[in-house]
PDB file of C-alpha atoms in Angstrom:
ATOM      1  CA  UNK A   1    -177.787  88.373 151.586  1.00 36.00           C
ATOM      2  CA  UNK A   2    -177.902  91.176 154.083  1.00 44.00           C
ATOM      3  CA  UNK A   3    -181.119  93.139 154.313  1.00 57.00           C
ATOM      4  CA  UNK A   4    -182.822  95.411 156.793  1.00 73.00           C
ATOM      5  CA  UNK A   5    -181.078  97.439 159.483  1.00 90.00           C
ATOM      6  CA  UNK A   6    -177.312  97.259 159.187  1.00 93.00           C
ATOM      7  CA  UNK A   7    -176.566  96.925 162.889  1.00 92.00           C
ATOM      8  CA  UNK A   8    -173.769  94.504 162.005  1.00 91.00           C
ATOM      9  CA  UNK A   9    -171.597  97.374 160.799  1.00 92.00           C
ATOM     10  CA  UNK A  10    -170.616  98.466 164.315  1.00 92.00           C
ATOM     11  CA  UNK A  11    -168.763  95.288 165.240  1.00 90.00           C
ATOM     12  CA  UNK A  12    -167.290  94.996 161.764  1.00 90.00           C
ATOM     13  CA  UNK A  13    -165.969  98.552 161.775  1.00 92.00           C
ATOM     14  CA  UNK A  14    -164.543  98.173 165.279  1.00 90.00           C
ATOM     15  CA  UNK A  15    -162.798  94.981 164.214  1.00 86.00           C
ATOM     16  CA  UNK A  16    -161.064  97.009 161.546  1.00 86.00           C
ATOM     17  CA  UNK A  17    -159.601  99.502 164.005  1.00 82.00           C
ATOM     18  CA  UNK A  18    -161.630 102.610 163.289  1.00 91.00           C
ATOM     19  CA  UNK A  19    -162.539 105.204 165.887  1.00 92.00           C
ATOM     20  CA  UNK A  20    -166.275 104.697 166.287  1.00 95.00           C
ATOM     21  CA  UNK A  21    -168.870 106.942 167.919  1.00 95.00           C
ATOM     22  CA  UNK A  22    -172.403 105.624 168.145  1.00 96.00           C
ATOM     23  CA  UNK A  23    -175.037 108.341 167.958  1.00 96.00           C
ATOM     24  CA  UNK A  24    -177.740 107.545 170.486  1.00 95.00           C
ATOM     25  CA  UNK A  25    -180.521 105.518 168.912  1.00 96.00           C
ATOM     26  CA  UNK A  26    -178.628 104.724 165.699  1.00 97.00           C
ATOM     27  CA  UNK A  27    -179.640 101.065 165.698  1.00 95.00           C
ATOM     28  CA  UNK A  28    -183.321 101.906 165.386  1.00 95.00           C
ATOM     29  CA  UNK A  29    -183.036 105.124 163.369  1.00 97.00           C
ATOM     30  CA  UNK A  30    -184.245 105.036 159.760  1.00 97.00           C
ATOM     31  CA  UNK A  31    -186.877 106.272 157.352  1.00 96.00           C
ATOM     32  CA  UNK A  32    -189.902 104.209 156.347  1.00 95.00           C
ATOM     33  CA  UNK A  33    -189.645 102.243 153.138  1.00 94.00           C
ATOM     34  CA  UNK A  34    -187.599  99.287 151.890  1.00 95.00           C
ATOM     35  CA  UNK A  35    -183.902  99.007 152.707  1.00 95.00           C
ATOM     36  CA  UNK A  36    -181.998  96.081 151.240  1.00 93.00           C
ATOM     37  CA  UNK A  37    -178.508  97.461 150.634  1.00 94.00           C
ATOM     38  CA  UNK A  38    -176.427  96.243 147.696  1.00 93.00           C
ATOM     39  CA  UNK A  39    -173.660  98.818 147.917  1.00 96.00           C
ATOM     40  CA  UNK A  40    -172.648 102.153 149.399  1.00 98.00           C
ATOM     41  CA  UNK A  41    -172.687 105.750 148.198  1.00 98.00           C
ATOM     42  CA  UNK A  42    -169.884 108.273 148.795  1.00 98.00           C
ATOM     43  CA  UNK A  43    -170.992 111.859 149.573  1.00 98.00           C
ATOM     44  CA  UNK A  44    -169.306 114.979 150.914  1.00 97.00           C
ATOM     45  CA  UNK A  45    -171.054 117.322 153.333  1.00 96.00           C
ATOM     46  CA  UNK A  46    -169.844 120.643 151.884  1.00 95.00           C
ATOM     47  CA  UNK A  47    -169.159 121.900 155.394  1.00 94.00           C
ATOM     48  CA  UNK A  48    -166.725 124.747 155.838  1.00 91.00           C
ATOM     49  CA  UNK A  49    -163.219 123.459 156.417  1.00 89.00           C
ATOM     50  CA  UNK A  50    -162.905 125.795 159.369  1.00 89.00           C
ATOM     51  CA  UNK A  51    -166.184 124.640 160.812  1.00 88.00           C
ATOM     52  CA  UNK A  52    -164.900 121.886 163.015  1.00 91.00           C
ATOM     53  CA  UNK A  53    -164.464 118.157 162.981  1.00 94.00           C
ATOM     54  CA  UNK A  54    -168.004 116.926 162.350  1.00 94.00           C
ATOM     55  CA  UNK A  55    -170.225 119.938 161.691  1.00 94.00           C
ATOM     56  CA  UNK A  56    -172.609 117.892 159.573  1.00 94.00           C
ATOM     57  CA  UNK A  57    -173.549 115.487 162.333  1.00 95.00           C
ATOM     58  CA  UNK A  58    -176.654 117.165 163.724  1.00 93.00           C
ATOM     59  CA  UNK A  59    -178.137 117.669 160.270  1.00 94.00           C
ATOM     60  CA  UNK A  60    -177.296 114.107 159.258  1.00 95.00           C
ATOM     61  CA  UNK A  61    -179.158 112.797 162.291  1.00 95.00           C
ATOM     62  CA  UNK A  62    -182.109 115.165 162.487  1.00 93.00           C
ATOM     63  CA  UNK A  63    -182.504 116.295 158.894  1.00 93.00           C
ATOM     64  CA  UNK A  64    -183.324 119.843 157.946  1.00 89.00           C
ATOM     65  CA  UNK A  65    -186.485 121.786 157.166  1.00 88.00           C
ATOM     66  CA  UNK A  66    -188.466 119.817 154.628  1.00 87.00           C
ATOM     67  CA  UNK A  67    -186.176 116.785 154.657  1.00 92.00           C
ATOM     68  CA  UNK A  68    -186.427 114.212 157.391  1.00 94.00           C
ATOM     69  CA  UNK A  69    -183.330 112.645 158.882  1.00 95.00           C
ATOM     70  CA  UNK A  70    -181.408 110.478 158.917  1.00 97.00           C
ATOM     71  CA  UNK A  71    -179.598 111.862 155.894  1.00 97.00           C
ATOM     72  CA  UNK A  72    -176.924 109.175 155.914  1.00 97.00           C
ATOM     73  CA  UNK A  73    -176.006 105.966 157.677  1.00 98.00           C
ATOM     74  CA  UNK A  74    -172.431 106.922 158.506  1.00 98.00           C
ATOM     75  CA  UNK A  75    -170.643 110.261 158.835  1.00 98.00           C
ATOM     76  CA  UNK A  76    -166.860 110.286 158.618  1.00 98.00           C
ATOM     77  CA  UNK A  77    -165.403 113.301 160.422  1.00 97.00           C
ATOM     78  CA  UNK A  78    -162.352 115.268 159.317  1.00 96.00           C
ATOM     79  CA  UNK A  79    -160.106 113.396 161.740  1.00 95.00           C
ATOM     80  CA  UNK A  80    -161.366 110.020 160.492  1.00 96.00           C
ATOM     81  CA  UNK A  81    -163.726 109.334 163.384  1.00 96.00           C
ATOM     82  CA  UNK A  82    -166.683 107.300 162.167  1.00 97.00           C
ATOM     83  CA  UNK A  83    -170.105 108.326 163.492  1.00 97.00           C
ATOM     84  CA  UNK A  84    -172.808 105.682 163.281  1.00 97.00           C
ATOM     85  CA  UNK A  85    -175.945 107.674 162.477  1.00 98.00           C
ATOM     86  CA  UNK A  86    -178.551 105.128 161.379  1.00 97.00           C
ATOM     87  CA  UNK A  87    -178.863 101.404 160.770  1.00 96.00           C
ATOM     88  CA  UNK A  88    -182.007 101.886 158.725  1.00 96.00           C
ATOM     89  CA  UNK A  89    -182.839 103.596 155.481  1.00 97.00           C
ATOM     90  CA  UNK A  90    -181.566 107.169 155.031  1.00 97.00           C
ATOM     91  CA  UNK A  91    -182.573 110.025 152.755  1.00 97.00           C
ATOM     92  CA  UNK A  92    -179.321 110.511 150.885  1.00 97.00           C
ATOM     93  CA  UNK A  93    -179.345 109.424 147.238  1.00 97.00           C
ATOM     94  CA  UNK A  94    -182.330 111.238 145.802  1.00 95.00           C
ATOM     95  CA  UNK A  95    -183.186 111.400 142.130  1.00 96.00           C
ATOM     96  CA  UNK A  96    -180.763 109.559 139.899  1.00 97.00           C
ATOM     97  CA  UNK A  97    -179.789 106.270 138.399  1.00 96.00           C
ATOM     98  CA  UNK A  98    -180.308 103.694 137.190  1.00 96.00           C
ATOM     99  CA  UNK A  99    -176.899 102.404 138.276  1.00 95.00           C
ATOM    100  CA  UNK A 100    -175.672  98.801 138.426  1.00 92.00           C
ATOM    101  CA  UNK A 101    -179.203  97.527 138.121  1.00 93.00           C
ATOM    102  CA  UNK A 102    -180.542  99.753 140.870  1.00 95.00           C
ATOM    103  CA  UNK A 103    -183.680 101.325 139.367  1.00 96.00           C
ATOM    104  CA  UNK A 104    -184.074 105.052 138.815  1.00 97.00           C
ATOM    105  CA  UNK A 105    -184.705 107.059 141.996  1.00 97.00           C
ATOM    106  CA  UNK A 106    -184.313 103.932 144.129  1.00 97.00           C
ATOM    107  CA  UNK A 107    -180.913 104.615 145.676  1.00 97.00           C
ATOM    108  CA  UNK A 108    -182.254 105.135 149.182  1.00 97.00           C
ATOM    109  CA  UNK A 109    -183.574 101.575 149.126  1.00 97.00           C
ATOM    110  CA  UNK A 110    -180.400  99.896 147.886  1.00 96.00           C
ATOM    111  CA  UNK A 111    -177.403 101.985 148.939  1.00 97.00           C
ATOM    112  CA  UNK A 112    -175.844 102.746 152.316  1.00 98.00           C
ATOM    113  CA  UNK A 113    -175.195 106.472 152.593  1.00 98.00           C
ATOM    114  CA  UNK A 114    -171.743 107.585 153.736  1.00 98.00           C
ATOM    115  CA  UNK A 115    -171.231 111.321 154.244  1.00 98.00           C
ATOM    116  CA  UNK A 116    -167.671 112.576 154.598  1.00 98.00           C
ATOM    117  CA  UNK A 117    -166.702 115.983 155.946  1.00 97.00           C
ATOM    118  CA  UNK A 118    -165.142 117.978 153.136  1.00 96.00           C
ATOM    119  CA  UNK A 119    -165.991 121.396 151.782  1.00 95.00           C
ATOM    120  CA  UNK A 120    -166.138 120.183 148.181  1.00 94.00           C
ATOM    121  CA  UNK A 121    -164.423 123.294 146.876  1.00 93.00           C
ATOM    122  CA  UNK A 122    -160.797 122.410 147.180  1.00 92.00           C
ATOM    123  CA  UNK A 123    -160.248 121.152 150.706  1.00 95.00           C
ATOM    124  CA  UNK A 124    -157.562 118.479 150.442  1.00 94.00           C
ATOM    125  CA  UNK A 125    -158.576 114.928 151.258  1.00 95.00           C
ATOM    126  CA  UNK A 126    -156.110 114.076 154.001  1.00 94.00           C
ATOM    127  CA  UNK A 127    -154.468 110.671 153.943  1.00 93.00           C
ATOM    128  CA  UNK A 128    -155.955 109.959 157.385  1.00 93.00           C
ATOM    129  CA  UNK A 129    -159.463 110.752 156.210  1.00 96.00           C
ATOM    130  CA  UNK A 130    -159.105 108.772 152.988  1.00 96.00           C
ATOM    131  CA  UNK A 131    -157.761 105.792 154.908  1.00 95.00           C
ATOM    132  CA  UNK A 132    -160.792 105.881 157.219  1.00 97.00           C
ATOM    133  CA  UNK A 133    -163.092 106.081 154.196  1.00 98.00           C
ATOM    134  CA  UNK A 134    -161.300 103.185 152.526  1.00 97.00           C
ATOM    135  CA  UNK A 135    -161.826 101.008 155.594  1.00 96.00           C
ATOM    136  CA  UNK A 136    -165.467 102.070 155.947  1.00 97.00           C
ATOM    137  CA  UNK A 137    -166.347 101.202 152.351  1.00 98.00           C
ATOM    138  CA  UNK A 138    -164.264  98.015 152.378  1.00 97.00           C
ATOM    139  CA  UNK A 139    -165.919  96.855 155.593  1.00 95.00           C
ATOM    140  CA  UNK A 140    -169.410  97.617 154.326  1.00 96.00           C
ATOM    141  CA  UNK A 141    -168.877  95.810 151.026  1.00 95.00           C
ATOM    142  CA  UNK A 142    -167.315  92.779 152.681  1.00 93.00           C
ATOM    143  CA  UNK A 143    -170.314  92.661 154.985  1.00 91.00           C
ATOM    144  CA  UNK A 144    -172.641  92.856 151.996  1.00 91.00           C
ATOM    145  CA  UNK A 145    -170.521  90.280 150.111  1.00 89.00           C
ATOM    146  CA  UNK A 146    -170.088  92.728 147.222  1.00 93.00           C
ATOM    147  CA  UNK A 147    -167.095  93.660 145.089  1.00 95.00           C
ATOM    148  CA  UNK A 148    -165.609  97.141 145.063  1.00 97.00           C
ATOM    149  CA  UNK A 149    -167.710  97.895 141.959  1.00 95.00           C
ATOM    150  CA  UNK A 150    -170.490  98.655 144.408  1.00 96.00           C
ATOM    151  CA  UNK A 151    -169.052 101.910 145.738  1.00 98.00           C
ATOM    152  CA  UNK A 152    -171.011 104.637 143.966  1.00 98.00           C
ATOM    153  CA  UNK A 153    -170.147 108.306 143.961  1.00 98.00           C
ATOM    154  CA  UNK A 154    -173.177 110.556 144.315  1.00 98.00           C
ATOM    155  CA  UNK A 155    -171.925 112.291 141.167  1.00 97.00           C
ATOM    156  CA  UNK A 156    -172.218 108.977 139.323  1.00 98.00           C
ATOM    157  CA  UNK A 157    -175.763 108.489 140.535  1.00 98.00           C
ATOM    158  CA  UNK A 158    -176.807 112.020 139.527  1.00 97.00           C
ATOM    159  CA  UNK A 159    -174.113 113.295 137.149  1.00 96.00           C
ATOM    160  CA  UNK A 160    -176.034 116.323 135.918  1.00 94.00           C
ATOM    161  CA  UNK A 161    -176.490 117.904 139.297  1.00 93.00           C
ATOM    162  CA  UNK A 162    -174.026 116.435 141.781  1.00 95.00           C
ATOM    163  CA  UNK A 163    -170.271 116.851 142.276  1.00 95.00           C
ATOM    164  CA  UNK A 164    -169.708 114.772 145.376  1.00 95.00           C
ATOM    165  CA  UNK A 165    -167.307 113.453 146.291  1.00 97.00           C
ATOM    166  CA  UNK A 166    -165.511 116.406 144.733  1.00 96.00           C
ATOM    167  CA  UNK A 167    -162.130 115.869 143.090  1.00 95.00           C
ATOM    168  CA  UNK A 168    -162.267 112.107 143.632  1.00 96.00           C
ATOM    169  CA  UNK A 169    -161.787 109.887 140.578  1.00 96.00           C
ATOM    170  CA  UNK A 170    -164.280 107.144 141.445  1.00 97.00           C
ATOM    171  CA  UNK A 171    -162.690 104.514 139.185  1.00 96.00           C
ATOM    172  CA  UNK A 172    -159.388 105.056 140.905  1.00 96.00           C
ATOM    173  CA  UNK A 173    -161.029 105.244 144.289  1.00 97.00           C
ATOM    174  CA  UNK A 174    -162.703 101.866 143.796  1.00 97.00           C
ATOM    175  CA  UNK A 175    -159.240 100.374 143.252  1.00 96.00           C
ATOM    176  CA  UNK A 176    -158.229 101.694 146.679  1.00 97.00           C
ATOM    177  CA  UNK A 177    -161.321 100.119 148.206  1.00 97.00           C
ATOM    178  CA  UNK A 178    -160.551  96.864 146.437  1.00 97.00           C
ATOM    179  CA  UNK A 179    -157.023  96.892 147.846  1.00 96.00           C
ATOM    180  CA  UNK A 180    -158.378  97.583 151.321  1.00 96.00           C
ATOM    181  CA  UNK A 181    -160.916  94.769 151.018  1.00 96.00           C
ATOM    182  CA  UNK A 182    -158.231  92.299 150.011  1.00 95.00           C
ATOM    183  CA  UNK A 183    -156.015  93.416 152.872  1.00 93.00           C
ATOM    184  CA  UNK A 184    -158.806  93.209 155.433  1.00 93.00           C
ATOM    185  CA  UNK A 185    -159.970  89.828 154.200  1.00 89.00           C
ATOM    186  CA  UNK A 186    -156.532  88.284 154.107  1.00 76.00           C
ATOM    187  CA  UNK A 187    -154.722  90.070 156.850  1.00 55.00           C
ATOM    188  CA  UNK A 188    -155.089  89.555 160.545  1.00 45.00           C
ATOM    189  CA  UNK A 189    -155.288  85.972 161.778  1.00 43.00           C
ATOM    190  CA  UNK A 190    -158.370  85.274 163.871  1.00 42.00           C
ATOM    191  CA  UNK A 191    -157.898  85.233 167.646  1.00 44.00           C
ATOM    192  CA  UNK A 192    -157.802  81.863 169.356  1.00 48.00           C
ATOM    193  CA  UNK A 193    -160.383  80.577 171.837  1.00 58.00           C
ATOM    194  CA  UNK A 194    -164.156  80.351 171.812  1.00 69.00           C
ATOM    195  CA  UNK A 195    -166.082  83.423 170.728  1.00 74.00           C
ATOM    196  CA  UNK A 196    -169.810  84.031 170.561  1.00 79.00           C
ATOM    197  CA  UNK A 197    -172.173  86.438 168.812  1.00 83.00           C
ATOM    198  CA  UNK A 198    -175.722  87.248 169.873  1.00 81.00           C
ATOM    199  CA  UNK A 199    -177.944  87.591 166.797  1.00 84.00           C
ATOM    200  CA  UNK A 200    -179.384  91.073 166.253  1.00 82.00           C
ATOM    201  CA  UNK A 201    -182.101  92.260 163.937  1.00 80.00           C
ATOM    202  CA  UNK A 202    -180.777  92.314 160.386  1.00 80.00           C
ATOM    203  CA  UNK A 203    -178.061  89.724 160.974  1.00 82.00           C
ATOM    204  CA  UNK A 204    -177.612  86.886 158.517  1.00 86.00           C
ATOM    205  CA  UNK A 205    -175.137  84.023 158.525  1.00 87.00           C
ATOM    206  CA  UNK A 206    -173.408  85.843 155.651  1.00 83.00           C
ATOM    207  CA  UNK A 207    -172.973  89.089 157.575  1.00 82.00           C
ATOM    208  CA  UNK A 208    -171.949  87.330 160.795  1.00 83.00           C
ATOM    209  CA  UNK A 209    -169.488  85.188 158.889  1.00 80.00           C
ATOM    210  CA  UNK A 210    -167.968  88.227 157.247  1.00 73.00           C
ATOM    211  CA  UNK A 211    -167.691  90.078 160.533  1.00 72.00           C
ATOM    212  CA  UNK A 212    -165.808  87.254 162.232  1.00 72.00           C
ATOM    213  CA  UNK A 213    -164.076  86.012 159.080  1.00 70.00           C
ATOM    214  CA  UNK A 214    -165.590  82.571 159.170  1.00 76.00           C
ATOM    215  CA  UNK A 215    -167.524  80.816 156.411  1.00 79.00           C
ATOM    216  CA  UNK A 216    -171.245  80.179 156.532  1.00 83.00           C
ATOM    217  CA  UNK A 217    -170.568  76.448 156.432  1.00 83.00           C
ATOM    218  CA  UNK A 218    -168.234  76.743 159.416  1.00 82.00           C
ATOM    219  CA  UNK A 219    -170.830  78.761 161.351  1.00 88.00           C
ATOM    220  CA  UNK A 220    -173.396  76.067 160.674  1.00 87.00           C
ATOM    221  CA  UNK A 221    -170.981  73.354 161.732  1.00 86.00           C
ATOM    222  CA  UNK A 222    -170.022  75.161 164.949  1.00 88.00           C
ATOM    223  CA  UNK A 223    -173.666  75.603 165.898  1.00 90.00           C
ATOM    224  CA  UNK A 224    -175.187  72.420 164.538  1.00 88.00           C
ATOM    225  CA  UNK A 225    -177.419  74.343 162.138  1.00 89.00           C
ATOM    226  CA  UNK A 226    -179.032  72.502 159.260  1.00 86.00           C
ATOM    227  CA  UNK A 227    -180.610  75.602 157.669  1.00 86.00           C
ATOM    228  CA  UNK A 228    -179.587  79.279 157.304  1.00 85.00           C
ATOM    229  CA  UNK A 229    -182.392  80.405 159.615  1.00 86.00           C
ATOM    230  CA  UNK A 230    -181.285  82.248 162.747  1.00 88.00           C
ATOM    231  CA  UNK A 231    -183.321  84.003 165.402  1.00 85.00           C
ATOM    232  CA  UNK A 232    -182.850  87.383 167.071  1.00 84.00           C
ATOM    233  CA  UNK A 233    -181.267  86.825 170.477  1.00 81.00           C
ATOM    234  CA  UNK A 234    -179.775  83.467 169.517  1.00 86.00           C
ATOM    235  CA  UNK A 235    -176.201  83.005 170.751  1.00 85.00           C
ATOM    236  CA  UNK A 236    -173.965  81.618 168.036  1.00 88.00           C
ATOM    237  CA  UNK A 237    -170.465  80.308 168.436  1.00 86.00           C
ATOM    238  CA  UNK A 238    -168.318  82.058 165.858  1.00 84.00           C
ATOM    239  CA  UNK A 239    -164.971  80.637 166.852  1.00 74.00           C
ATOM    240  CA  UNK A 240    -163.867  77.642 168.814  1.00 68.00           C
TER     241      UNK A 240
ATOM    242  CA  UNK B   1    -169.961 122.132 132.953  1.00 48.00           C
ATOM    243  CA  UNK B   2    -166.196 122.468 133.309  1.00 55.00           C
ATOM    244  CA  UNK B   3    -164.143 119.330 133.378  1.00 68.00           C
ATOM    245  CA  UNK B   4    -163.644 118.261 136.960  1.00 75.00           C
ATOM    246  CA  UNK B   5    -160.225 118.686 138.514  1.00 81.00           C
ATOM    247  CA  UNK B   6    -159.237 115.444 140.181  1.00 87.00           C
ATOM    248  CA  UNK B   7    -156.877 115.007 143.091  1.00 84.00           C
ATOM    249  CA  UNK B   8    -153.944 112.688 142.735  1.00 82.00           C
ATOM    250  CA  UNK B   9    -155.062 109.983 145.130  1.00 88.00           C
ATOM    251  CA  UNK B  10    -152.308 107.449 145.672  1.00 90.00           C
ATOM    252  CA  UNK B  11    -152.902 103.814 144.890  1.00 91.00           C
ATOM    253  CA  UNK B  12    -152.639 101.304 147.728  1.00 92.00           C
ATOM    254  CA  UNK B  13    -150.307  98.375 147.849  1.00 89.00           C
ATOM    255  CA  UNK B  14    -151.629  94.925 148.611  1.00 90.00           C
ATOM    256  CA  UNK B  15    -149.694  92.011 150.007  1.00 88.00           C
ATOM    257  CA  UNK B  16    -148.924  89.389 147.372  1.00 86.00           C
ATOM    258  CA  UNK B  17    -150.678  86.721 149.407  1.00 88.00           C
ATOM    259  CA  UNK B  18    -153.897  88.735 149.890  1.00 91.00           C
ATOM    260  CA  UNK B  19    -156.867  87.059 148.228  1.00 92.00           C
ATOM    261  CA  UNK B  20    -158.330  88.547 145.060  1.00 90.00           C
ATOM    262  CA  UNK B  21    -161.923  89.769 145.047  1.00 90.00           C
ATOM    263  CA  UNK B  22    -162.779  86.731 142.927  1.00 88.00           C
ATOM    264  CA  UNK B  23    -161.313  84.433 145.566  1.00 89.00           C
ATOM    265  CA  UNK B  24    -163.480  86.142 148.155  1.00 87.00           C
ATOM    266  CA  UNK B  25    -166.532  85.035 146.152  1.00 83.00           C
ATOM    267  CA  UNK B  26    -168.092  88.479 146.164  1.00 88.00           C
ATOM    268  CA  UNK B  27    -170.961  89.556 143.940  1.00 86.00           C
ATOM    269  CA  UNK B  28    -169.784  91.750 141.082  1.00 85.00           C
ATOM    270  CA  UNK B  29    -171.475  93.886 138.484  1.00 76.00           C
ATOM    271  CA  UNK B  30    -173.887  91.250 137.287  1.00 70.00           C
ATOM    272  CA  UNK B  31    -177.186  92.965 137.470  1.00 64.00           C
ATOM    273  CA  UNK B  32    -179.996  91.634 139.559  1.00 74.00           C
ATOM    274  CA  UNK B  33    -183.563  92.357 138.751  1.00 84.00           C
ATOM    275  CA  UNK B  34    -184.276  94.822 141.514  1.00 91.00           C
ATOM    276  CA  UNK B  35    -187.695  96.199 142.205  1.00 93.00           C
ATOM    277  CA  UNK B  36    -188.262  99.907 141.852  1.00 96.00           C
ATOM    278  CA  UNK B  37    -188.703 101.691 145.144  1.00 96.00           C
ATOM    279  CA  UNK B  38    -192.225 103.056 145.114  1.00 95.00           C
ATOM    280  CA  UNK B  39    -192.271 104.323 148.669  1.00 94.00           C
ATOM    281  CA  UNK B  40    -193.083 107.910 149.484  1.00 92.00           C
ATOM    282  CA  UNK B  41    -189.482 109.034 150.125  1.00 91.00           C
ATOM    283  CA  UNK B  42    -187.831 107.221 147.233  1.00 92.00           C
ATOM    284  CA  UNK B  43    -186.257 110.331 145.723  1.00 89.00           C
ATOM    285  CA  UNK B  44    -185.613 112.345 148.868  1.00 90.00           C
ATOM    286  CA  UNK B  45    -182.016 113.254 149.529  1.00 88.00           C
ATOM    287  CA  UNK B  46    -179.770 115.122 151.900  1.00 81.00           C
ATOM    288  CA  UNK B  47    -178.727 117.647 149.251  1.00 79.00           C
ATOM    289  CA  UNK B  48    -175.853 118.801 151.407  1.00 79.00           C
ATOM    290  CA  UNK B  49    -173.070 118.564 148.850  1.00 75.00           C
ATOM    291  CA  UNK B  50    -174.007 121.686 146.965  1.00 72.00           C
ATOM    292  CA  UNK B  51    -173.618 123.802 150.079  1.00 72.00           C
ATOM    293  CA  UNK B  52    -176.308 126.125 151.297  1.00 69.00           C
ATOM    294  CA  UNK B  53    -177.072 123.962 154.308  1.00 72.00           C
ATOM    295  CA  UNK B  54    -176.048 125.563 157.571  1.00 72.00           C
ATOM    296  CA  UNK B  55    -173.778 123.159 159.398  1.00 74.00           C
ATOM    297  CA  UNK B  56    -172.469 123.806 162.877  1.00 70.00           C
ATOM    298  CA  UNK B  57    -170.503 121.684 165.255  1.00 66.00           C
ATOM    299  CA  UNK B  58    -173.100 119.731 167.195  1.00 68.00           C
ATOM    300  CA  UNK B  59    -173.548 120.638 170.799  1.00 69.00           C
ATOM    301  CA  UNK B  60    -176.470 118.462 171.774  1.00 72.00           C
ATOM    302  CA  UNK B  61    -175.844 115.190 169.999  1.00 83.00           C
ATOM    303  CA  UNK B  62    -176.005 112.300 172.423  1.00 88.00           C
ATOM    304  CA  UNK B  63    -174.014 109.131 172.087  1.00 90.00           C
ATOM    305  CA  UNK B  64    -174.547 105.598 173.243  1.00 89.00           C
ATOM    306  CA  UNK B  65    -171.606 105.841 175.617  1.00 80.00           C
ATOM    307  CA  UNK B  66    -173.226 108.752 177.428  1.00 70.00           C
ATOM    308  CA  UNK B  67    -170.967 111.465 176.054  1.00 64.00           C
ATOM    309  CA  UNK B  68    -172.360 114.473 174.291  1.00 58.00           C
ATOM    310  CA  UNK B  69    -171.117 116.841 171.618  1.00 53.00           C
ATOM    311  CA  UNK B  70    -168.160 116.281 169.348  1.00 53.00           C
ATOM    312  CA  UNK B  71    -164.525 117.011 169.971  1.00 47.00           C
ATOM    313  CA  UNK B  72    -163.569 119.894 167.733  1.00 45.00           C
TER     314      UNK B  72
END
């Protein structure tokens, strides 16, 4: 099961045809404390709709007075561009829960934070933006080997004080994510020829297998592995 | 609190031959016994969604590809 920095998300998201921008230092950015993600949380930034494409980015990276950044792992801009903010733990969930077995006030430890640019007071969710969000959540959950049940709205985590993502029916939204997961998992045939992956911190055979759409057993067979133990820097054949 | 107004988000179609989530052998709602986070920042949050946080298009953000700032 995936744990630690989620550096694997970059290759996975690129595979799924999203526009990706990597904020400098994202792979090592994170707050202290445990981070073993089980799912992902959907937030909106409440930025003014006339304020630009990604006005929340600086705050998401650096934090704000009294609250240290990163404040999310991913920011999805109004045009659907996906900004990779942090691979480590982020200060995003706050007080709330329990939810799906995640203990009270422990969301930062178990949920990937996804902020999406929307003013939260009536700005329409464009089809382009929703599609990007669908792919982001589907990719994250496939990487975590989790069903669509594991997309949590911040308003579900803290229903008495949160409204984000505003105007989104989370039950219905999870069905969209489920559909996207099924499409991504069953869609594009893998390219032919040998392909390799260099193991990064946080990688597991599960996450690598998901990224390249190959089973753990096949990864072990391709690389002559007899256990699930892999080392940072190890070059693994993922196709061939 | 007033009842929330929800947008009419369209459902997505899935190819008939796409695998189900069950066939993908993904972990569902079955609850694990997860340890409570006792670290110092366990309940810290962005708190952006309620507004009141000044957000401006970033000018100084640096990216891994060497670019800076964000296309507006």
